Amino acid sequence: MFTAKQNENLEKQLYEIYGELYFNLRETDQEIWWPTPFYINPDEYEFRESYDLFNGNCGIILFFLALYKFDGNIDHLRIVNKGMHRILNANEVLNPKFFALYTGLGGVVYTCIKVFEVTGDIFYKEKALELTLKNQLQLTTGLLKTDLLSGYSGNLLMLTLLYHHTNHPEVLNEVSSLIDRLIAEARISEQGLKWDYSSSKKAYDSMTGFSHGASGIAWVLMQVGQYFKAAGLIYLAEEALKYEMQYYHAPAKNWLDLRLGPHRLNKPDLHQWKLETFLPEMTDVNAWAHGAAGIGIAREMAFNLTKSKNYDVDCQNILDRCLSDLKKFNRTDFTLVSGYCGIIPFLVHRNMGSQILFILNKAAELHQKTKSYNTYVSCGIDDYGLLSGKAGIGYVILNLLSKKNADSILAPKLPKASGEPFFKDKYNKNQVKKSVFSKYFARTLEKLDAVDFTFFDTEGIHDFKTRLVSKNNGAEIQNLFDLESRLVDLWKRHKGYFSFEQKHKYLHKITSESLMITDQALMEKSFRLSGHVEIYRHNKDLNIHLLISEGNGIKELKVGVFAAMILNAIEKEKMKGVKLVKSLQFILFGENPIEKSLVELEDKVVQQIRLLIKAGFIKIVG
């Protein structure tokens, strides 16, 4: 990609970074480490020690390991070994609290494997296995999130790599349990499948992007699917990418950054949870972690794997966006996680050599002026981390100078499997589709005659629903199918736990205000069903079920006859309390009710409305 002179300049830049890292290491007879800046308040940081890949010592070790592979200097290996000695004997590793790939123990295991691959030292392979077996539950079930950077999908990739080198049955069991968890936690959306809809993410919906979103999960599924020749995992990966396209913003040629920090939660009409409310601030980010550049890494692989032209079109749009950002060049952040250097892995696939050199030259200029690669944070001068700081710039240069297609922590790959994969049949397409689709129509399927796996050979939940229609016969099955179809429609619109947390804050506020007014004033108000509540009628009788969308999913609730009468009356249109009493009066007593009955009815309506407001099922609309 580069001329001999350009390679020479890159090497010069590389060894300048090496020199700074070498000068700032701390060393004893047995150990080497680097201090890590930690913010104790927004304007002040102190030095502690981190062992993770993101900004800690494992990430810096990966830089020195790559440097040893590049130039063969045995001193780099000395630094690696002494650095790993400190890491593996640290209390935070012996008694870990964090377990993800980039931000916890998963990264320590991954680094051990990488050192073993380069050096052949069996000690590191045994240490990786020891740490894994000691912390099995925490590395698998202990992580709430699904994503690549801080969730269990990152550990799925790491554990598959460990299994490749050890063939240990317990590691294979961990791999299988994580795949099962990915399948079990997949949720339908308007299109495709998504993860991380629970309380673990503060976002508008399940996130897009490589580090915390759909692309990173898809990357892992493609890697693991290829390794085990498990076509069902490739299917899940494509469904994740299909979901992500819901949030592609064509005018910006970028995917929306769906994170919602405090500054985005002060919007008017927040409780309505409309995308347009947040859209203006969601199109700007384009980096490895969030936005087009990181997403391009997964879509490039998807194109190579499937040859689908859609992915190639996506990649061209991503390239256009990256080149547009480089023309503007309005940021002073070159870190891998959030800066311009994180764009380089995608640009490599598109042979954008001159643009890559432009980025690295600008990075060198900024560092020469400020001693930092990211001036947005005050700790940039002292950050030697891989994704967050100085080691990362050198690491990218090493990947560019490598004679082979170097494996990179920015897009971690798995080797080819040796021997016949275990999961070829267990996770084939129809098995995976059965697991995903059947949970949405469990009651209908239970009543049907036995269906074989070919019955699940459909593209998505909509096609599966259509296929079920042809199998339905009898009123009982039809009723179950109708109910589950309604639930499917609600699931498709479900935006995850955080959306309901915000909506319910607003609902609780107006509920409290509504319940404080007098009975007489209340009956002059108009009422409607709350937005998260729908009515389902079983066999068109008076009894109804409420289908209630809430943070963790959809809840079904049967209500009594009198509450059902009120809810039926206000389902289609808003209705004043006084009008509601009159409509119920006619239903219950006909045209000539006695006075006592009317008084009792009005009291009963008032009390029932208060209960329904308190439960959040109805709201005042005027």
Coordinates of C-alpha atoms in Angstrom, one line a residue, residues 517-525 527 577-578 602-603 606 610:
I517 CA -57.9 16.6 42.2
T518 CA -61.4 16.3 43.7
D519 CA -63.9 13.7 42.5
Q520 CA -66.0 16.4 40.9
A521 CA -63.1 17.9 39.0
L522 CA -62.0 14.4 37.9
M523 CA -65.3 13.6 36.3
E524 CA -65.0 16.8 34.2
K525 CA -61.8 15.5 32.7
F527 CA -59.7 10.0 29.6
G577 CA -66.1 11.2 33.1
V578 CA -69.7 12.5 33.1
E602 CA -71.0 7.5 39.8
D603 CA -69.2 6.7 43.0
V606 CA -64.9 7.6 40.2
R610 CA -58.7 6.4 40.2

